[in-house]
mmCIF file with all atom_site columns, C-alpha atoms in Angstrom:
data_model
loop_
_atom_site.group_PDB
_atom_site.id
_atom_site.type_symbol
_atom_site.label_atom_id
_atom_site.label_alt_id
_atom_site.label_comp_id
_atom_site.label_asym_id
_atom_site.label_entity_id
_atom_site.label_seq_id
_atom_site.pdbx_PDB_ins_code
_atom_site.Cartn_x
_atom_site.Cartn_y
_atom_site.Cartn_z
_atom_site.occupancy
_atom_site.B_iso_or_equiv
_atom_site.pdbx_formal_charge
_atom_site.auth_seq_id
_atom_site.auth_comp_id
_atom_site.auth_asym_id
_atom_site.auth_atom_id
_atom_site.pdbx_PDB_model_num
ATOM 1   C CA . UNK C 1 1   ? -5.724  8.714   17.606  1.00 0.00 ? 1   UNK C CA 1
ATOM 2   C CA . UNK C 1 2   ? -4.534  7.110   14.020  1.00 0.00 ? 2   UNK C CA 1
ATOM 3   C CA . UNK C 1 3   ? -5.840  3.862   12.937  1.00 0.00 ? 3   UNK C CA 1
ATOM 4   C CA . UNK C 1 4   ? -2.148  2.673   12.683  1.00 0.00 ? 4   UNK C CA 1
ATOM 5   C CA . UNK C 1 5   ? 0.968   4.240   14.089  1.00 0.00 ? 5   UNK C CA 1
ATOM 6   C CA . UNK C 1 6   ? 4.513   3.619   12.799  1.00 0.00 ? 6   UNK C CA 1
ATOM 7   C CA . UNK C 1 7   ? 7.176   5.575   13.628  1.00 0.00 ? 7   UNK C CA 1
ATOM 8   C CA . UNK C 1 8   ? 8.611   6.845   10.120  1.00 0.00 ? 8   UNK C CA 1
ATOM 9   C CA . UNK C 1 9   ? 12.112  7.691   11.584  1.00 0.00 ? 9   UNK C CA 1
ATOM 10  C CA . UNK C 1 10  ? 14.557  5.955   9.347   1.00 0.00 ? 10  UNK C CA 1
ATOM 11  C CA . UNK C 1 11  ? 16.816  3.082   10.648  1.00 0.00 ? 11  UNK C CA 1
ATOM 12  C CA . UNK C 1 12  ? 20.454  2.390   9.664   1.00 0.00 ? 12  UNK C CA 1
ATOM 13  C CA . UNK C 1 13  ? 21.923  -0.851  10.651  1.00 0.00 ? 13  UNK C CA 1
ATOM 14  C CA . UNK C 1 14  ? 25.161  -2.802  9.926   1.00 0.00 ? 14  UNK C CA 1
ATOM 15  C CA . UNK C 1 15  ? 25.124  -5.719  7.379   1.00 0.00 ? 15  UNK C CA 1
ATOM 16  C CA . UNK C 1 16  ? 24.311  -8.893  9.551   1.00 0.00 ? 16  UNK C CA 1
ATOM 17  C CA . UNK C 1 17  ? 22.437  -7.078  12.327  1.00 0.00 ? 17  UNK C CA 1
ATOM 18  C CA . UNK C 1 18  ? 19.026  -7.908  13.273  1.00 0.00 ? 18  UNK C CA 1
ATOM 19  C CA . UNK C 1 19  ? 16.399  -5.159  12.063  1.00 0.00 ? 19  UNK C CA 1
ATOM 20  C CA . UNK C 1 20  ? 13.298  -4.578  14.309  1.00 0.00 ? 20  UNK C CA 1
ATOM 21  C CA . UNK C 1 21  ? 9.972   -2.627  13.187  1.00 0.00 ? 21  UNK C CA 1
ATOM 22  C CA . UNK C 1 22  ? 6.752   -2.429  14.703  1.00 0.00 ? 22  UNK C CA 1
ATOM 23  C CA . UNK C 1 23  ? 3.376   -0.525  14.364  1.00 0.00 ? 23  UNK C CA 1
ATOM 24  C CA . UNK C 1 24  ? 0.539   0.013   16.980  1.00 0.00 ? 24  UNK C CA 1
ATOM 25  C CA . UNK C 1 25  ? -3.072  0.089   16.071  1.00 0.00 ? 25  UNK C CA 1
ATOM 26  C CA . UNK C 1 26  ? -6.419  1.121   17.730  1.00 0.00 ? 26  UNK C CA 1
ATOM 27  C CA . UNK C 1 27  ? -8.815  -0.829  15.773  1.00 0.00 ? 27  UNK C CA 1
ATOM 28  C CA . UNK C 1 28  ? -9.571  -3.969  17.530  1.00 0.00 ? 28  UNK C CA 1
ATOM 29  C CA . UNK C 1 29  ? -11.537 -5.284  14.683  1.00 0.00 ? 29  UNK C CA 1
ATOM 30  C CA . UNK C 1 30  ? -8.555  -5.817  12.352  1.00 0.00 ? 30  UNK C CA 1
ATOM 31  C CA . UNK C 1 31  ? -7.753  -9.265  11.748  1.00 0.00 ? 31  UNK C CA 1
ATOM 32  C CA . UNK C 1 32  ? -5.235  -9.354  9.250   1.00 0.00 ? 32  UNK C CA 1
ATOM 33  C CA . UNK C 1 33  ? -1.661  -7.877  9.504   1.00 0.00 ? 33  UNK C CA 1
ATOM 34  C CA . UNK C 1 34  ? 0.578   -7.276  6.668   1.00 0.00 ? 34  UNK C CA 1
ATOM 35  C CA . UNK C 1 35  ? 4.155   -6.486  6.221   1.00 0.00 ? 35  UNK C CA 1
ATOM 36  C CA . UNK C 1 36  ? 4.860   -4.745  2.544   1.00 0.00 ? 36  UNK C CA 1
ATOM 37  C CA . UNK C 1 37  ? 8.454   -3.736  1.360   1.00 0.00 ? 37  UNK C CA 1
ATOM 38  C CA . UNK C 1 38  ? 8.606   -0.809  -0.882  1.00 0.00 ? 38  UNK C CA 1
ATOM 39  C CA . UNK C 1 39  ? 11.991  -0.088  -2.981  1.00 0.00 ? 39  UNK C CA 1
ATOM 40  C CA . UNK C 1 40  ? 12.474  3.470   -4.001  1.00 0.00 ? 40  UNK C CA 1
ATOM 41  C CA . UNK C 1 41  ? 10.398  4.412   -7.139  1.00 0.00 ? 41  UNK C CA 1
ATOM 42  C CA . UNK C 1 42  ? 8.526   1.043   -6.765  1.00 0.00 ? 42  UNK C CA 1
ATOM 43  C CA . UNK C 1 43  ? 4.911   -0.228  -5.569  1.00 0.00 ? 43  UNK C CA 1
ATOM 44  C CA . UNK C 1 44  ? 4.795   -1.896  -2.345  1.00 0.00 ? 44  UNK C CA 1
ATOM 45  C CA . UNK C 1 45  ? 5.610   -5.722  -2.362  1.00 0.00 ? 45  UNK C CA 1
ATOM 46  C CA . UNK C 1 46  ? 3.646   -8.071  -0.100  1.00 0.00 ? 46  UNK C CA 1
ATOM 47  C CA . UNK C 1 47  ? 6.373   -9.574  2.143   1.00 0.00 ? 47  UNK C CA 1
ATOM 48  C CA . UNK C 1 48  ? 3.757   -11.851 4.619   1.00 0.00 ? 48  UNK C CA 1
ATOM 49  C CA . UNK C 1 49  ? 0.576   -11.656 6.378   1.00 0.00 ? 49  UNK C CA 1
ATOM 50  C CA . UNK C 1 50  ? -0.157  -13.017 9.655   1.00 0.00 ? 50  UNK C CA 1
ATOM 51  C CA . UNK C 1 51  ? -3.903  -13.662 10.565  1.00 0.00 ? 51  UNK C CA 1
ATOM 52  C CA . UNK C 1 52  ? -4.894  -13.036 14.341  1.00 0.00 ? 52  UNK C CA 1
ATOM 53  C CA . UNK C 1 53  ? -2.245  -13.277 17.215  1.00 0.00 ? 53  UNK C CA 1
ATOM 54  C CA . UNK C 1 54  ? 0.794   -15.316 16.844  1.00 0.00 ? 54  UNK C CA 1
ATOM 55  C CA . UNK C 1 55  ? 4.291   -15.679 15.179  1.00 0.00 ? 55  UNK C CA 1
ATOM 56  C CA . UNK C 1 56  ? 4.909   -16.343 11.331  1.00 0.00 ? 56  UNK C CA 1
ATOM 57  C CA . UNK C 1 57  ? 8.176   -17.055 9.964   1.00 0.00 ? 57  UNK C CA 1
ATOM 58  C CA . UNK C 1 58  ? 9.388   -16.705 6.191   1.00 0.00 ? 58  UNK C CA 1
ATOM 59  C CA . UNK C 1 59  ? 12.937  -17.161 5.744   1.00 0.00 ? 59  UNK C CA 1
ATOM 60  C CA . UNK C 1 60  ? 15.038  -14.416 7.563   1.00 0.00 ? 60  UNK C CA 1
ATOM 61  C CA . UNK C 1 61  ? 11.905  -12.605 8.264   1.00 0.00 ? 61  UNK C CA 1
ATOM 62  C CA . UNK C 1 62  ? 9.551   -13.106 11.341  1.00 0.00 ? 62  UNK C CA 1
ATOM 63  C CA . UNK C 1 63  ? 6.255   -11.375 11.808  1.00 0.00 ? 63  UNK C CA 1
ATOM 64  C CA . UNK C 1 64  ? 4.688   -11.102 15.536  1.00 0.00 ? 64  UNK C CA 1
ATOM 65  C CA . UNK C 1 65  ? 1.080   -10.010 16.380  1.00 0.00 ? 65  UNK C CA 1
ATOM 66  C CA . UNK C 1 66  ? -0.179  -9.319  19.796  1.00 0.00 ? 66  UNK C CA 1
ATOM 67  C CA . UNK C 1 67  ? -3.707  -8.372  19.383  1.00 0.00 ? 67  UNK C CA 1
ATOM 68  C CA . UNK C 1 68  ? -4.074  -8.041  23.396  1.00 0.00 ? 68  UNK C CA 1
ATOM 69  C CA . UNK C 1 69  ? -1.579  -4.908  23.078  1.00 0.00 ? 69  UNK C CA 1
ATOM 70  C CA . UNK C 1 70  ? -2.466  -3.878  19.473  1.00 0.00 ? 70  UNK C CA 1
ATOM 71  C CA . UNK C 1 71  ? 1.086   -4.479  18.503  1.00 0.00 ? 71  UNK C CA 1
ATOM 72  C CA . UNK C 1 72  ? 2.810   -5.721  15.590  1.00 0.00 ? 72  UNK C CA 1
ATOM 73  C CA . UNK C 1 73  ? 6.213   -6.595  14.842  1.00 0.00 ? 73  UNK C CA 1
ATOM 74  C CA . UNK C 1 74  ? 8.873   -7.498  12.107  1.00 0.00 ? 74  UNK C CA 1
ATOM 75  C CA . UNK C 1 75  ? 11.996  -8.791  12.512  1.00 0.00 ? 75  UNK C CA 1
ATOM 76  C CA . UNK C 1 76  ? 14.759  -9.190  9.846   1.00 0.00 ? 76  UNK C CA 1
ATOM 77  C CA . UNK C 1 77  ? 17.780  -11.402 10.829  1.00 0.00 ? 77  UNK C CA 1
ATOM 78  C CA . UNK C 1 78  ? 21.014  -11.534 9.216   1.00 0.00 ? 78  UNK C CA 1
ATOM 79  C CA . UNK C 1 79  ? 20.239  -8.242  7.448   1.00 0.00 ? 79  UNK C CA 1
ATOM 80  C CA . UNK C 1 80  ? 21.725  -7.666  4.004   1.00 0.00 ? 80  UNK C CA 1
ATOM 81  C CA . UNK C 1 81  ? 22.371  -4.441  1.886   1.00 0.00 ? 81  UNK C CA 1
ATOM 82  C CA . UNK C 1 82  ? 19.356  -5.610  -0.717  1.00 0.00 ? 82  UNK C CA 1
ATOM 83  C CA . UNK C 1 83  ? 16.902  -5.374  2.472   1.00 0.00 ? 83  UNK C CA 1
ATOM 84  C CA . UNK C 1 84  ? 17.265  -1.556  2.049   1.00 0.00 ? 84  UNK C CA 1
ATOM 85  C CA . UNK C 1 85  ? 13.781  -0.424  1.391   1.00 0.00 ? 85  UNK C CA 1
ATOM 86  C CA . UNK C 1 86  ? 11.096  1.227   3.142   1.00 0.00 ? 86  UNK C CA 1
ATOM 87  C CA . UNK C 1 87  ? 8.792   -1.279  5.179   1.00 0.00 ? 87  UNK C CA 1
ATOM 88  C CA . UNK C 1 88  ? 4.740   -0.496  5.478   1.00 0.00 ? 88  UNK C CA 1
ATOM 89  C CA . UNK C 1 89  ? 2.564   -2.369  8.046   1.00 0.00 ? 89  UNK C CA 1
ATOM 90  C CA . UNK C 1 90  ? -0.844  -2.651  6.863   1.00 0.00 ? 90  UNK C CA 1
ATOM 91  C CA . UNK C 1 91  ? -3.971  -3.911  8.472   1.00 0.00 ? 91  UNK C CA 1
ATOM 92  C CA . UNK C 1 92  ? -7.660  -5.292  7.581   1.00 0.00 ? 92  UNK C CA 1
ATOM 93  C CA . UNK C 1 93  ? -10.468 -7.423  8.414   1.00 0.00 ? 93  UNK C CA 1
ATOM 94  C CA . UNK C 1 94  ? -12.421 -9.942  6.491   1.00 0.00 ? 94  UNK C CA 1
ATOM 95  C CA . UNK C 1 95  ? -15.166 -8.417  4.387   1.00 0.00 ? 95  UNK C CA 1
ATOM 96  C CA . UNK C 1 96  ? -13.734 -5.148  4.126   1.00 0.00 ? 96  UNK C CA 1
ATOM 97  C CA . UNK C 1 97  ? -11.109 -4.559  1.424   1.00 0.00 ? 97  UNK C CA 1
ATOM 98  C CA . UNK C 1 98  ? -9.555  -1.276  2.748   1.00 0.00 ? 98  UNK C CA 1
ATOM 99  C CA . UNK C 1 99  ? -6.047  -1.597  3.893   1.00 0.00 ? 99  UNK C CA 1
ATOM 100 C CA . UNK C 1 100 ? -5.122  0.798   6.849   1.00 0.00 ? 100 UNK C CA 1
ATOM 101 C CA . UNK C 1 101 ? -1.471  1.657   6.307   1.00 0.00 ? 101 UNK C CA 1
ATOM 102 C CA . UNK C 1 102 ? 1.677   2.915   8.793   1.00 0.00 ? 102 UNK C CA 1
ATOM 103 C CA . UNK C 1 103 ? 3.621   5.546   7.457   1.00 0.00 ? 103 UNK C CA 1
ATOM 104 C CA . UNK C 1 104 ? 6.569   3.357   6.685   1.00 0.00 ? 104 UNK C CA 1
ATOM 105 C CA . UNK C 1 105 ? 9.964   2.777   8.009   1.00 0.00 ? 105 UNK C CA 1
ATOM 106 C CA . UNK C 1 106 ? 12.911  3.299   6.062   1.00 0.00 ? 106 UNK C CA 1
ATOM 107 C CA . UNK C 1 107 ? 15.659  0.871   6.424   1.00 0.00 ? 107 UNK C CA 1
ATOM 108 C CA . UNK C 1 108 ? 19.113  1.221   5.511   1.00 0.00 ? 108 UNK C CA 1
ATOM 109 C CA . UNK C 1 109 ? 21.724  -1.728  5.623   1.00 0.00 ? 109 UNK C CA 1
ATOM 110 C CA . UNK C 1 110 ? 25.015  -0.528  5.531   1.00 0.00 ? 110 UNK C CA 1
ATOM 111 C CA . UNK C 1 111 ? 27.584  -3.008  3.911   1.00 0.00 ? 111 UNK C CA 1
ATOM 112 C CA . UNK E 2 1   ? 0.781   -13.045 -7.765  1.00 0.00 ? 1   UNK E CA 1
ATOM 113 C CA . UNK E 2 2   ? -0.611  -10.823 -10.471 1.00 0.00 ? 2   UNK E CA 1
ATOM 114 C CA . UNK E 2 3   ? 1.647   -8.599  -12.551 1.00 0.00 ? 3   UNK E CA 1
ATOM 115 C CA . UNK E 2 4   ? 0.369   -5.227  -12.634 1.00 0.00 ? 4   UNK E CA 1
ATOM 116 C CA . UNK E 2 5   ? 1.495   -2.516  -14.978 1.00 0.00 ? 5   UNK E CA 1
ATOM 117 C CA . UNK E 2 6   ? 0.446   1.389   -14.715 1.00 0.00 ? 6   UNK E CA 1
ATOM 118 C CA . UNK E 2 7   ? 0.741   4.117   -17.437 1.00 0.00 ? 7   UNK E CA 1
ATOM 119 C CA . UNK E 2 8   ? 2.020   6.768   -17.088 1.00 0.00 ? 8   UNK E CA 1
ATOM 120 C CA . UNK E 2 9   ? 4.933   6.087   -14.744 1.00 0.00 ? 9   UNK E CA 1
ATOM 121 C CA . UNK E 2 10  ? 5.232   9.689   -14.175 1.00 0.00 ? 10  UNK E CA 1
ATOM 122 C CA . UNK E 2 11  ? 3.854   12.924  -15.323 1.00 0.00 ? 11  UNK E CA 1
ATOM 123 C CA . UNK E 2 12  ? 4.130   16.525  -14.806 1.00 0.00 ? 12  UNK E CA 1
ATOM 124 C CA . UNK E 2 13  ? 0.865   18.474  -15.289 1.00 0.00 ? 13  UNK E CA 1
ATOM 125 C CA . UNK E 2 14  ? -0.608  22.194  -14.957 1.00 0.00 ? 14  UNK E CA 1
ATOM 126 C CA . UNK E 2 15  ? -3.068  23.144  -12.540 1.00 0.00 ? 15  UNK E CA 1
ATOM 127 C CA . UNK E 2 16  ? -6.570  22.933  -13.660 1.00 0.00 ? 16  UNK E CA 1
ATOM 128 C CA . UNK E 2 17  ? -5.919  20.023  -16.021 1.00 0.00 ? 17  UNK E CA 1
ATOM 129 C CA . UNK E 2 18  ? -6.731  16.342  -15.697 1.00 0.00 ? 18  UNK E CA 1
ATOM 130 C CA . UNK E 2 19  ? -4.679  13.155  -16.007 1.00 0.00 ? 19  UNK E CA 1
ATOM 131 C CA . UNK E 2 20  ? -6.008  9.543   -16.643 1.00 0.00 ? 20  UNK E CA 1
ATOM 132 C CA . UNK E 2 21  ? -4.242  6.571   -15.219 1.00 0.00 ? 21  UNK E CA 1
ATOM 133 C CA . UNK E 2 22  ? -4.266  3.335   -16.795 1.00 0.00 ? 22  UNK E CA 1
ATOM 134 C CA . UNK E 2 23  ? -3.788  -0.057  -14.794 1.00 0.00 ? 23  UNK E CA 1
ATOM 135 C CA . UNK E 2 24  ? -3.521  -3.159  -16.575 1.00 0.00 ? 24  UNK E CA 1
ATOM 136 C CA . UNK E 2 25  ? -3.406  -6.524  -14.866 1.00 0.00 ? 25  UNK E CA 1
ATOM 137 C CA . UNK E 2 26  ? -1.975  -10.017 -16.358 1.00 0.00 ? 26  UNK E CA 1
ATOM 138 C CA . UNK E 2 27  ? -4.809  -12.071 -15.383 1.00 0.00 ? 27  UNK E CA 1
ATOM 139 C CA . UNK E 2 28  ? -8.548  -11.465 -14.460 1.00 0.00 ? 28  UNK E CA 1
ATOM 140 C CA . UNK E 2 29  ? -9.481  -10.385 -10.975 1.00 0.00 ? 29  UNK E CA 1
ATOM 141 C CA . UNK E 2 30  ? -12.564 -9.265  -9.444  1.00 0.00 ? 30  UNK E CA 1
ATOM 142 C CA . UNK E 2 31  ? -11.556 -6.499  -7.186  1.00 0.00 ? 31  UNK E CA 1
ATOM 143 C CA . UNK E 2 32  ? -9.390  -3.388  -8.156  1.00 0.00 ? 32  UNK E CA 1
ATOM 144 C CA . UNK E 2 33  ? -8.355  -0.659  -5.705  1.00 0.00 ? 33  UNK E CA 1
ATOM 145 C CA . UNK E 2 34  ? -6.496  2.758   -6.031  1.00 0.00 ? 34  UNK E CA 1
ATOM 146 C CA . UNK E 2 35  ? -4.668  4.279   -3.320  1.00 0.00 ? 35  UNK E CA 1
ATOM 147 C CA . UNK E 2 36  ? -2.863  7.643   -3.167  1.00 0.00 ? 36  UNK E CA 1
ATOM 148 C CA . UNK E 2 37  ? 0.468   7.789   -1.488  1.00 0.00 ? 37  UNK E CA 1
ATOM 149 C CA . UNK E 2 38  ? 1.224   11.329  -0.168  1.00 0.00 ? 38  UNK E CA 1
ATOM 150 C CA . UNK E 2 39  ? 4.885   12.495  0.790   1.00 0.00 ? 39  UNK E CA 1
ATOM 151 C CA . UNK E 2 40  ? 5.053   11.752  4.296   1.00 0.00 ? 40  UNK E CA 1
ATOM 152 C CA . UNK E 2 41  ? 1.595   10.133  4.701   1.00 0.00 ? 41  UNK E CA 1
ATOM 153 C CA . UNK E 2 42  ? 0.142   6.644   4.748   1.00 0.00 ? 42  UNK E CA 1
ATOM 154 C CA . UNK E 2 43  ? -0.922  4.833   1.512   1.00 0.00 ? 43  UNK E CA 1
ATOM 155 C CA . UNK E 2 44  ? -4.873  5.947   1.579   1.00 0.00 ? 44  UNK E CA 1
ATOM 156 C CA . UNK E 2 45  ? -7.244  3.918   -0.348  1.00 0.00 ? 45  UNK E CA 1
ATOM 157 C CA . UNK E 2 46  ? -9.369  6.276   -2.750  1.00 0.00 ? 46  UNK E CA 1
ATOM 158 C CA . UNK E 2 47  ? -11.984 3.682   -4.158  1.00 0.00 ? 47  UNK E CA 1
ATOM 159 C CA . UNK E 2 48  ? -12.724 0.207   -4.923  1.00 0.00 ? 48  UNK E CA 1
ATOM 160 C CA . UNK E 2 49  ? -13.265 -0.395  -8.671  1.00 0.00 ? 49  UNK E CA 1
ATOM 161 C CA . UNK E 2 50  ? -15.536 -3.429  -9.233  1.00 0.00 ? 50  UNK E CA 1
ATOM 162 C CA . UNK E 2 51  ? -16.078 -4.481  -12.976 1.00 0.00 ? 51  UNK E CA 1
ATOM 163 C CA . UNK E 2 52  ? -19.778 -4.026  -13.824 1.00 0.00 ? 52  UNK E CA 1
ATOM 164 C CA . UNK E 2 53  ? -20.652 -1.478  -10.856 1.00 0.00 ? 53  UNK E CA 1
ATOM 165 C CA . UNK E 2 54  ? -19.937 1.810   -10.024 1.00 0.00 ? 54  UNK E CA 1
ATOM 166 C CA . UNK E 2 55  ? -16.573 2.225   -7.879  1.00 0.00 ? 55  UNK E CA 1
ATOM 167 C CA . UNK E 2 56  ? -17.017 2.837   -4.121  1.00 0.00 ? 56  UNK E CA 1
ATOM 168 C CA . UNK E 2 57  ? -15.369 5.677   -2.933  1.00 0.00 ? 57  UNK E CA 1
ATOM 169 C CA . UNK E 2 58  ? -13.756 6.295   0.578   1.00 0.00 ? 58  UNK E CA 1
ATOM 170 C CA . UNK E 2 59  ? -14.391 9.169   2.930   1.00 0.00 ? 59  UNK E CA 1
ATOM 171 C CA . UNK E 2 60  ? -12.759 12.079  1.635   1.00 0.00 ? 60  UNK E CA 1
ATOM 172 C CA . UNK E 2 61  ? -12.731 11.328  -2.065  1.00 0.00 ? 61  UNK E CA 1
ATOM 173 C CA . UNK E 2 62  ? -15.513 12.069  -4.461  1.00 0.00 ? 62  UNK E CA 1
ATOM 174 C CA . UNK E 2 63  ? -16.387 10.750  -7.950  1.00 0.00 ? 63  UNK E CA 1
ATOM 175 C CA . UNK E 2 64  ? -16.249 14.127  -9.851  1.00 0.00 ? 64  UNK E CA 1
ATOM 176 C CA . UNK E 2 65  ? -12.712 14.641  -8.526  1.00 0.00 ? 65  UNK E CA 1
ATOM 177 C CA . UNK E 2 66  ? -11.330 11.082  -8.973  1.00 0.00 ? 66  UNK E CA 1
ATOM 178 C CA . UNK E 2 67  ? -13.791 9.393   -11.750 1.00 0.00 ? 67  UNK E CA 1
ATOM 179 C CA . UNK E 2 68  ? -12.887 5.510   -12.227 1.00 0.00 ? 68  UNK E CA 1
ATOM 180 C CA . UNK E 2 69  ? -13.615 3.158   -15.084 1.00 0.00 ? 69  UNK E CA 1
ATOM 181 C CA . UNK E 2 70  ? -13.675 -0.469  -15.148 1.00 0.00 ? 70  UNK E CA 1
ATOM 182 C CA . UNK E 2 71  ? -14.523 -1.821  -18.414 1.00 0.00 ? 71  UNK E CA 1
ATOM 183 C CA . UNK E 2 72  ? -13.467 -5.477  -17.839 1.00 0.00 ? 72  UNK E CA 1
ATOM 184 C CA . UNK E 2 73  ? -11.649 -7.763  -15.428 1.00 0.00 ? 73  UNK E CA 1
ATOM 185 C CA . UNK E 2 74  ? -8.085  -6.735  -16.375 1.00 0.00 ? 74  UNK E CA 1
ATOM 186 C CA . UNK E 2 75  ? -8.347  -2.966  -16.898 1.00 0.00 ? 75  UNK E CA 1
ATOM 187 C CA . UNK E 2 76  ? -9.257  0.162   -14.804 1.00 0.00 ? 76  UNK E CA 1
ATOM 188 C CA . UNK E 2 77  ? -8.491  3.836   -15.123 1.00 0.00 ? 77  UNK E CA 1
ATOM 189 C CA . UNK E 2 78  ? -8.494  6.600   -12.582 1.00 0.00 ? 78  UNK E CA 1
ATOM 190 C CA . UNK E 2 79  ? -8.719  10.279  -13.568 1.00 0.00 ? 79  UNK E CA 1
ATOM 191 C CA . UNK E 2 80  ? -7.395  13.037  -11.399 1.00 0.00 ? 80  UNK E CA 1
ATOM 192 C CA . UNK E 2 81  ? -9.627  15.984  -12.363 1.00 0.00 ? 81  UNK E CA 1
ATOM 193 C CA . UNK E 2 82  ? -9.063  19.853  -12.112 1.00 0.00 ? 82  UNK E CA 1
ATOM 194 C CA . UNK E 2 83  ? -5.785  19.203  -10.763 1.00 0.00 ? 83  UNK E CA 1
ATOM 195 C CA . UNK E 2 84  ? -4.036  21.350  -8.077  1.00 0.00 ? 84  UNK E CA 1
ATOM 196 C CA . UNK E 2 85  ? -0.555  21.206  -6.285  1.00 0.00 ? 85  UNK E CA 1
ATOM 197 C CA . UNK E 2 86  ? -2.092  19.200  -3.440  1.00 0.00 ? 86  UNK E CA 1
ATOM 198 C CA . UNK E 2 87  ? -2.849  16.337  -5.944  1.00 0.00 ? 87  UNK E CA 1
ATOM 199 C CA . UNK E 2 88  ? 0.857   15.818  -6.373  1.00 0.00 ? 88  UNK E CA 1
ATOM 200 C CA . UNK E 2 89  ? 1.362   12.421  -5.161  1.00 0.00 ? 89  UNK E CA 1
ATOM 201 C CA . UNK E 2 90  ? 1.835   8.495   -6.298  1.00 0.00 ? 90  UNK E CA 1
ATOM 202 C CA . UNK E 2 91  ? -1.017  6.937   -7.385  1.00 0.00 ? 91  UNK E CA 1
ATOM 203 C CA . UNK E 2 92  ? -1.207  3.064   -7.011  1.00 0.00 ? 92  UNK E CA 1
ATOM 204 C CA . UNK E 2 93  ? -3.490  0.528   -8.272  1.00 0.00 ? 93  UNK E CA 1
ATOM 205 C CA . UNK E 2 94  ? -3.761  -2.935  -6.346  1.00 0.00 ? 94  UNK E CA 1
ATOM 206 C CA . UNK E 2 95  ? -5.590  -6.300  -7.249  1.00 0.00 ? 95  UNK E CA 1
ATOM 207 C CA . UNK E 2 96  ? -6.549  -8.891  -4.657  1.00 0.00 ? 96  UNK E CA 1
ATOM 208 C CA . UNK E 2 97  ? -8.924  -11.452 -3.686  1.00 0.00 ? 97  UNK E CA 1
ATOM 209 C CA . UNK E 2 98  ? -8.831  -10.389 0.027   1.00 0.00 ? 98  UNK E CA 1
ATOM 210 C CA . UNK E 2 99  ? -7.463  -7.864  2.304   1.00 0.00 ? 99  UNK E CA 1
ATOM 211 C CA . UNK E 2 100 ? -4.739  -10.128 3.117   1.00 0.00 ? 100 UNK E CA 1
ATOM 212 C CA . UNK E 2 101 ? -3.428  -10.511 -0.425  1.00 0.00 ? 101 UNK E CA 1
ATOM 213 C CA . UNK E 2 102 ? -3.600  -7.166  -2.140  1.00 0.00 ? 102 UNK E CA 1
ATOM 214 C CA . UNK E 2 103 ? -0.766  -6.739  -4.819  1.00 0.00 ? 103 UNK E CA 1
ATOM 215 C CA . UNK E 2 104 ? 0.415   -3.263  -6.204  1.00 0.00 ? 104 UNK E CA 1
ATOM 216 C CA . UNK E 2 105 ? 1.307   -1.934  -9.348  1.00 0.00 ? 105 UNK E CA 1
ATOM 217 C CA . UNK E 2 106 ? 4.607   0.237   -9.827  1.00 0.00 ? 106 UNK E CA 1
ATOM 218 C CA . UNK E 2 107 ? 2.961   3.674   -9.183  1.00 0.00 ? 107 UNK E CA 1
ATOM 219 C CA . UNK E 2 108 ? 2.325   6.594   -11.118 1.00 0.00 ? 108 UNK E CA 1
ATOM 220 C CA . UNK E 2 109 ? 4.179   9.668   -9.882  1.00 0.00 ? 109 UNK E CA 1
ATOM 221 C CA . UNK E 2 110 ? 2.229   12.967  -10.609 1.00 0.00 ? 110 UNK E CA 1
ATOM 222 C CA . UNK E 2 111 ? 3.720   16.456  -10.075 1.00 0.00 ? 111 UNK E CA 1
ATOM 223 C CA . UNK E 2 112 ? 1.256   19.234  -10.440 1.00 0.00 ? 112 UNK E CA 1
ATOM 224 C CA . UNK E 2 113 ? 2.541   22.844  -11.192 1.00 0.00 ? 113 UNK E CA 1
#
């Protein structure tokens, strides 16, 4: 079983729709849960991180973590064409700087 | 967040040769990391480069293949040695104080023929 599973299937949505992305994981030691955005031919950009279980909101972005189910989600409200990118989930824990990444979801927001 | 640059941004190399990738940060950082992003695969940590000590390699990566230098707190290099087509990938450096705040450079796109 992979440490982090993220269905890499592309996702196309109309402008203004809610984008829903998720990852599952197997390592119960993970404490920090990150979402990165990667535009084509660019490096990953940290969007937000959550510590342990719960929700975190930053503008149009909401991250959710359910440690009991080993499941994390990212929601993008009122999606814009500029949100078109690949979104990567990543996880880690204190004292170990190695990030475990999902494969990424390519999101296309259609005007 | 730190501003990170990498050189070269891309390269095409012949098998059997070596390529050195540079990573420059605009501020002093304790920890720098080197990742590989292969097509269709997850970003994978190659090694952690700490100034003043030898790099720490992850399972599956060895110093002979990926030697790393860290001469100061703003600079690091990764060499991909004796390259084969399987080394074709994007190589990224990142910096961070902790696992939750790692910031990535733009990447070096390598194609080995």
